[in-house]
PDB file of C-alpha atoms in Angstrom:
ATOM      1  CA  MET X 828       3.335 -16.289  41.496  1.00  0.00           C
ATOM      2  CA  THR X 829       4.596 -12.832  42.466  1.00  0.00           C
ATOM      3  CA  PRO X 830       2.733  -9.654  41.516  1.00  0.00           C
ATOM      4  CA  ALA X 831       5.539  -8.753  39.094  1.00  0.00           C
ATOM      5  CA  GLN X 832       5.234 -12.130  37.369  1.00  0.00           C
ATOM      6  CA  LYS X 833       1.460 -11.703  37.121  1.00  0.00           C
ATOM      7  CA  ALA X 834       1.893  -8.257  35.581  1.00  0.00           C
ATOM      8  CA  LEU X 835       4.450  -9.609  33.122  1.00  0.00           C
ATOM      9  CA  ARG X 836       2.099 -12.446  32.165  1.00  0.00           C
ATOM     10  CA  ARG X 837      -0.764  -9.982  31.578  1.00  0.00           C
ATOM     11  CA  LEU X 838       1.522  -7.787  29.494  1.00  0.00           C
ATOM     12  CA  TYR X 839       2.597 -10.804  27.431  1.00  0.00           C
ATOM     13  CA  LYS X 840      -1.061 -11.781  26.792  1.00  0.00           C
ATOM     14  CA  LEU X 841      -1.853  -8.203  25.793  1.00  0.00           C
ATOM     15  CA  LEU X 842       1.064  -8.098  23.358  1.00  0.00           C
ATOM     16  CA  VAL X 843       0.084 -11.422  21.777  1.00  0.00           C
ATOM     17  CA  ALA X 844      -3.505 -10.201  21.374  1.00  0.00           C
ATOM     18  CA  ALA X 845      -2.292  -6.920  19.847  1.00  0.00           C
ATOM     19  CA  ALA X 846      -0.043  -8.775  17.397  1.00  0.00           C
ATOM     20  CA  ILE X 847      -2.944 -11.009  16.339  1.00  0.00           C
ATOM     21  CA  VAL X 848      -5.192  -7.995  15.774  1.00  0.00           C
ATOM     22  CA  ILE X 849      -2.532  -6.072  13.822  1.00  0.00           C
ATOM     23  CA  PHE X 850      -1.385  -8.913  11.572  1.00  0.00           C
ATOM     24  CA  ALA X 851      -4.722 -10.678  11.073  1.00  0.00           C
ATOM     25  CA  SER X 852      -6.857  -7.623  10.379  1.00  0.00           C
ATOM     26  CA  PRO X 853      -8.516  -7.367   6.965  1.00  0.00           C
ATOM     27  CA  VAL X 854      -7.320  -4.992   4.292  1.00  0.00           C
ATOM     28  CA  ILE X 855      -8.395  -1.457   5.016  1.00  0.00           C
ATOM     29  CA  ALA X 856      -9.951   0.520   2.197  1.00  0.00           C
ATOM     30  CA  LEU X 857      -8.084   3.741   1.487  1.00  0.00           C
ATOM     31  CA  PRO X 858     -10.185   6.693   0.294  1.00  0.00           C
ATOM     32  CA  VAL X 859      -9.080   8.241  -2.986  1.00  0.00           C
ATOM     33  CA  PRO X 860      -8.623  11.995  -2.545  1.00  0.00           C
ATOM     34  CA  ALA X 861     -10.251  14.422  -4.954  1.00  0.00           C
ATOM     35  CA  GLY X 862      -8.208  17.080  -6.688  1.00  0.00           C
ATOM     36  CA  PRO X 863      -7.203  18.607 -10.008  1.00  0.00           C
ATOM     37  CA  THR X 864      -3.444  17.843  -9.983  1.00  0.00           C
ATOM     38  CA  PRO X 865      -1.056  15.000  -9.045  1.00  0.00           C
ATOM     39  CA  ALA X 866      -0.341  16.848  -5.776  1.00  0.00           C
ATOM     40  CA  TYR X 867      -3.648  15.375  -4.510  1.00  0.00           C
ATOM     41  CA  ASP X 868      -2.776  11.749  -5.425  1.00  0.00           C
ATOM     42  CA  LEU X 869      -2.916   8.734  -3.178  1.00  0.00           C
ATOM     43  CA  ILE X 870       0.545   7.375  -4.072  1.00  0.00           C
ATOM     44  CA  PHE X 871       1.591   3.710  -4.200  1.00  0.00           C
ATOM     45  CA  ASN X 872       5.286   2.814  -4.432  1.00  0.00           C
ATOM     46  CA  PHE X 873       6.717  -0.215  -6.242  1.00  0.00           C
ATOM     47  CA  ASP X 874      10.278  -1.498  -5.918  1.00  0.00           C
ATOM     48  CA  PHE X 875      11.137  -4.684  -7.798  1.00  0.00           C
ATOM     49  CA  THR X 876      14.902  -4.485  -7.163  1.00  0.00           C
ATOM     50  CA  GLY X 877      14.803  -7.400  -4.697  1.00  0.00           C
ATOM     51  CA  ALA X 878      12.541  -9.557  -6.883  1.00  0.00           C
ATOM     52  CA  SER X 879      13.595 -12.570  -8.894  1.00  0.00           C
ATOM     53  CA  PRO X 880      13.911 -12.232 -11.803  1.00  0.00           C
ATOM     54  CA  GLY X 881      14.945  -8.617 -11.335  1.00  0.00           C
ATOM     55  CA  PRO X 882      14.652  -5.629 -13.650  1.00  0.00           C
ATOM     56  CA  PRO X 883      14.775  -4.500 -16.393  1.00  0.00           C
ATOM     57  CA  TYR X 884      11.371  -5.832 -17.449  1.00  0.00           C
ATOM     58  CA  ASP X 885       9.699  -6.169 -20.815  1.00  0.00           C
ATOM     59  CA  GLU X 886       6.235  -5.380 -19.447  1.00  0.00           C
ATOM     60  CA  VAL X 887       4.856  -3.869 -16.247  1.00  0.00           C
ATOM     61  CA  ALA X 888       1.175  -3.576 -15.265  1.00  0.00           C
ATOM     62  CA  VAL X 889      -0.508  -2.248 -12.109  1.00  0.00           C
ATOM     63  CA  LEU X 890      -3.835  -3.602 -10.821  1.00  0.00           C
ATOM     64  CA  PHE X 891      -6.083  -1.497  -8.583  1.00  0.00           C
ATOM     65  CA  ASP X 892      -9.127  -2.978  -6.820  1.00  0.00           C
ATOM     66  CA  LEU X 893     -11.546  -0.059  -6.622  1.00  0.00           C
ATOM     67  CA  THR X 894     -14.857   0.326  -4.813  1.00  0.00           C
ATOM     68  CA  PRO X 895     -16.971   3.352  -5.753  1.00  0.00           C
ATOM     69  CA  SER X 896     -20.091   4.375  -3.824  1.00  0.00           C
ATOM     70  CA  ASN X 897     -21.331   6.102  -6.985  1.00  0.00           C
ATOM     71  CA  PRO X 898     -19.928   6.224 -10.531  1.00  0.00           C
ATOM     72  CA  ALA X 899     -16.518   7.903 -10.380  1.00  0.00           C
ATOM     73  CA  THR X 900     -14.048   9.372 -12.828  1.00  0.00           C
ATOM     74  CA  PHE X 901     -10.447   9.136 -11.671  1.00  0.00           C
ATOM     75  CA  THR X 902      -6.917   9.728 -12.934  1.00  0.00           C
ATOM     76  CA  PHE X 903      -3.888   7.455 -12.759  1.00  0.00           C
ATOM     77  CA  ASP X 904      -0.628   9.413 -12.589  1.00  0.00           C
ATOM     78  CA  ARG X 905       2.532   7.459 -13.443  1.00  0.00           C
ATOM     79  CA  PHE X 906       5.834   8.492 -11.870  1.00  0.00           C
ATOM     80  CA  ASP X 907       9.401   7.448 -12.692  1.00  0.00           C
ATOM     81  CA  GLY X 908      10.513   7.621  -9.034  1.00  0.00           C
ATOM     82  CA  LEU X 909       9.121   6.632  -5.668  1.00  0.00           C
ATOM     83  CA  ASN X 910       6.737   8.857  -3.678  1.00  0.00           C
ATOM     84  CA  GLY X 911       5.284  10.551  -6.747  1.00  0.00           C
ATOM     85  CA  VAL X 912       8.537  12.012  -8.086  1.00  0.00           C
ATOM     86  CA  ASP X 913       9.060  12.715 -11.833  1.00  0.00           C
ATOM     87  CA  LEU X 914       5.612  12.561 -13.432  1.00  0.00           C
ATOM     88  CA  ILE X 915       5.693  10.587 -16.690  1.00  0.00           C
ATOM     89  CA  ASN X 916       2.060  10.839 -17.793  1.00  0.00           C
ATOM     90  CA  SER X 917      -1.589  10.599 -16.701  1.00  0.00           C
ATOM     91  CA  ILE X 918      -4.658   8.711 -17.869  1.00  0.00           C
ATOM     92  CA  THR X 919      -8.319   9.191 -16.910  1.00  0.00           C
ATOM     93  CA  ASN X 920     -10.754   6.328 -16.411  1.00  0.00           C
ATOM     94  CA  THR X 921     -14.284   5.707 -15.096  1.00  0.00           C
ATOM     95  CA  VAL X 922     -15.677   3.045 -12.778  1.00  0.00           C
ATOM     96  CA  SER X 923     -19.313   2.577 -11.708  1.00  0.00           C
ATOM     97  CA  ALA X 924     -19.174  -0.668  -9.677  1.00  0.00           C
ATOM     98  CA  PRO X 925     -16.517  -2.497  -7.649  1.00  0.00           C
ATOM     99  CA  ALA X 926     -13.868  -3.538 -10.146  1.00  0.00           C
ATOM    100  CA  SER X 927     -10.251  -4.473 -10.718  1.00  0.00           C
ATOM    101  CA  VAL X 928      -8.756  -1.843 -13.003  1.00  0.00           C
ATOM    102  CA  ILE X 929      -5.507  -2.729 -14.729  1.00  0.00           C
ATOM    103  CA  ASP X 930      -3.179   0.073 -15.760  1.00  0.00           C
ATOM    104  CA  THR X 931      -1.096  -1.422 -18.559  1.00  0.00           C
ATOM    105  CA  GLY X 932       0.098   1.992 -19.685  1.00  0.00           C
ATOM    106  CA  GLY X 933       3.435   1.399 -17.979  1.00  0.00           C
ATOM    107  CA  ARG X 934       4.115  -1.526 -20.299  1.00  0.00           C
ATOM    108  CA  LEU X 935       6.563   0.349 -22.478  1.00  0.00           C
ATOM    109  CA  LEU X 936       7.559   3.199 -20.181  1.00  0.00           C
ATOM    110  CA  VAL X 937      11.290   3.149 -19.506  1.00  0.00           C
ATOM    111  CA  GLY X 938      10.646   4.574 -16.032  1.00  0.00           C
ATOM    112  CA  PHE X 939       8.570   1.497 -15.137  1.00  0.00           C
ATOM    113  CA  ARG X 940      10.842  -1.071 -16.748  1.00  0.00           C
ATOM    114  CA  ASP X 941      13.656  -0.353 -14.243  1.00  0.00           C
ATOM    115  CA  GLY X 942      11.411  -1.748 -11.479  1.00  0.00           C
ATOM    116  CA  ILE X 943      11.301   1.386  -9.290  1.00  0.00           C
ATOM    117  CA  PHE X 944       8.275   3.604  -9.799  1.00  0.00           C
ATOM    118  CA  SER X 945       5.084   4.895  -8.232  1.00  0.00           C
ATOM    119  CA  VAL X 946       1.494   5.282  -9.365  1.00  0.00           C
ATOM    120  CA  GLY X 947      -0.932   7.834  -7.991  1.00  0.00           C
ATOM    121  CA  ILE X 948      -4.708   7.887  -8.134  1.00  0.00           C
ATOM    122  CA  ARG X 949      -7.024  10.837  -7.585  1.00  0.00           C
ATOM    123  CA  LEU X 950     -10.749  11.389  -7.921  1.00  0.00           C
ATOM    124  CA  ASP X 951     -11.839  13.789 -10.659  1.00  0.00           C
ATOM    125  CA  SER X 952     -15.617  13.601 -10.204  1.00  0.00           C
ATOM    126  CA  GLY X 953     -18.337  11.435  -8.694  1.00  0.00           C
ATOM    127  CA  GLY X 954     -17.492   8.934  -6.022  1.00  0.00           C
ATOM    128  CA  PRO X 955     -16.470   8.617  -3.300  1.00  0.00           C
ATOM    129  CA  LEU X 956     -13.946   5.985  -4.355  1.00  0.00           C
ATOM    130  CA  GLU X 957     -11.838   3.576  -2.265  1.00  0.00           C
ATOM    131  CA  VAL X 958      -8.769   1.457  -3.069  1.00  0.00           C
ATOM    132  CA  THR X 959      -8.792  -1.986  -1.412  1.00  0.00           C
ATOM    133  CA  ASN X 960      -5.783  -3.619  -3.099  1.00  0.00           C
ATOM    134  CA  VAL X 961      -2.896  -2.630  -5.369  1.00  0.00           C
ATOM    135  CA  LEU X 962      -0.496  -5.028  -7.102  1.00  0.00           C
ATOM    136  CA  ALA X 963       2.116  -4.652  -9.809  1.00  0.00           C
ATOM    137  CA  SER X 964       3.236  -7.449 -12.116  1.00  0.00           C
ATOM    138  CA  ALA X 965       6.324  -7.556 -14.281  1.00  0.00           C
ATOM    139  CA  LEU X 966       7.435  -9.878 -17.087  1.00  0.00           C
ATOM    140  CA  ILE X 967      10.712 -10.724 -18.789  1.00  0.00           C
ATOM    141  CA  GLY X 968      10.167 -12.778 -21.923  1.00  0.00           C
ATOM    142  CA  THR X 969       8.796 -16.218 -21.028  1.00  0.00           C
ATOM    143  CA  GLN X 970       9.995 -16.218 -17.400  1.00  0.00           C
ATOM    144  CA  PRO X 971       7.399 -16.441 -14.603  1.00  0.00           C
ATOM    145  CA  GLU X 972       5.556 -13.261 -13.751  1.00  0.00           C
ATOM    146  CA  VAL X 973       6.801 -11.313 -10.702  1.00  0.00           C
ATOM    147  CA  VAL X 974       4.047  -9.762  -8.543  1.00  0.00           C
ATOM    148  CA  ILE X 975       4.518  -7.340  -5.637  1.00  0.00           C
ATOM    149  CA  PRO X 976       2.030  -5.297  -3.572  1.00  0.00           C
ATOM    150  CA  GLY X 977       1.913  -1.532  -3.777  1.00  0.00           C
ATOM    151  CA  VAL X 978       3.008   0.277  -0.629  1.00  0.00           C
ATOM    152  CA  PRO X 979       1.068   3.462   0.127  1.00  0.00           C
ATOM    153  CA  ALA X 980       3.459   6.382   0.524  1.00  0.00           C
ATOM    154  CA  GLY X 981       3.462   7.818   4.040  1.00  0.00           C
ATOM    155  CA  VAL X 982       1.544   4.925   5.670  1.00  0.00           C
ATOM    156  CA  PRO X 983       3.450   3.087   8.414  1.00  0.00           C
ATOM    157  CA  GLU X 984       4.132  -0.610   7.929  1.00  0.00           C
ATOM    158  CA  PRO X 985       2.534  -3.145  10.340  1.00  0.00           C
ATOM    159  CA  GLY X 986       5.906  -3.749  12.032  1.00  0.00           C
ATOM    160  CA  THR X 987       6.144  -0.046  12.862  1.00  0.00           C
ATOM    161  CA  LEU X 988       2.649  -0.109  14.339  1.00  0.00           C
ATOM    162  CA  ALA X 989       3.545  -3.218  16.372  1.00  0.00           C
ATOM    163  CA  LEU X 990       6.628  -1.469  17.800  1.00  0.00           C
ATOM    164  CA  LEU X 991       4.530   1.561  18.683  1.00  0.00           C
ATOM    165  CA  GLY X 992       2.049  -0.744  20.442  1.00  0.00           C
ATOM    166  CA  LEU X 993       4.853  -2.441  22.370  1.00  0.00           C
ATOM    167  CA  GLY X 994       6.189   0.914  23.500  1.00  0.00           C
ATOM    168  CA  LEU X 995       2.773   2.108  24.656  1.00  0.00           C
ATOM    169  CA  ALA X 996       2.153  -1.183  26.481  1.00  0.00           C
ATOM    170  CA  GLY X 997       5.531  -0.835  28.196  1.00  0.00           C
ATOM    171  CA  LEU X 998       4.711   2.705  29.304  1.00  0.00           C
ATOM    172  CA  ALA X 999       1.350   1.545  30.649  1.00  0.00           C
ATOM    173  CA  ALA X1000       2.999  -1.321  32.555  1.00  0.00           C
ATOM    174  CA  ALA X1001       5.627   1.020  34.027  1.00  0.00           C
ATOM    175  CA  ARG X1002       2.961   3.478  35.108  1.00  0.00           C
ATOM    176  CA  ARG X1003       0.915   0.718  36.733  1.00  0.00           C
ATOM    177  CA  ARG X1004       3.975  -0.512  38.591  1.00  0.00           C
ATOM    178  CA  LYS X1005       4.591   2.941  40.088  1.00  0.00           C
ATOM    179  CA  GLY X1006       0.938   3.387  41.089  1.00  0.00           C
TER     180      GLY X1006
END
């Protein structure tokens, strides 16, 4: 086996290991920022337009899995658009132990029923507070429930991170080859 083939084999093993780490890693807890206005929110986007059945929906609910270190008071901000655009309303809640908190306030909001919306969360007092999972569910009459995960605004998707890793591995391999 030539040195180039050995280097290529090592690079391949590295890329496979990186892919396993990226795609098999557990869910990372996202800290909820503290602040007095929706500008401080940790935003989650929801887009049901590719779901089946598609919008409009009769009911929409969002489930947050929250983990507080201490009792925490937080605010849900509901937005008509993605990325925290067009605030509809806000609701304050309290959590003192790890819990799944369901925001059913979007049930009758026209902005949620079209299937494209975002929900923000911010810490008002106490905490710290972390989000470990976010899901939205939508219903049309008696049809099966549609469930999609929330996508944090501004956080790269795993595929983007994998491409970045491939690029860095390629640069490292090229540098090794020269040296």
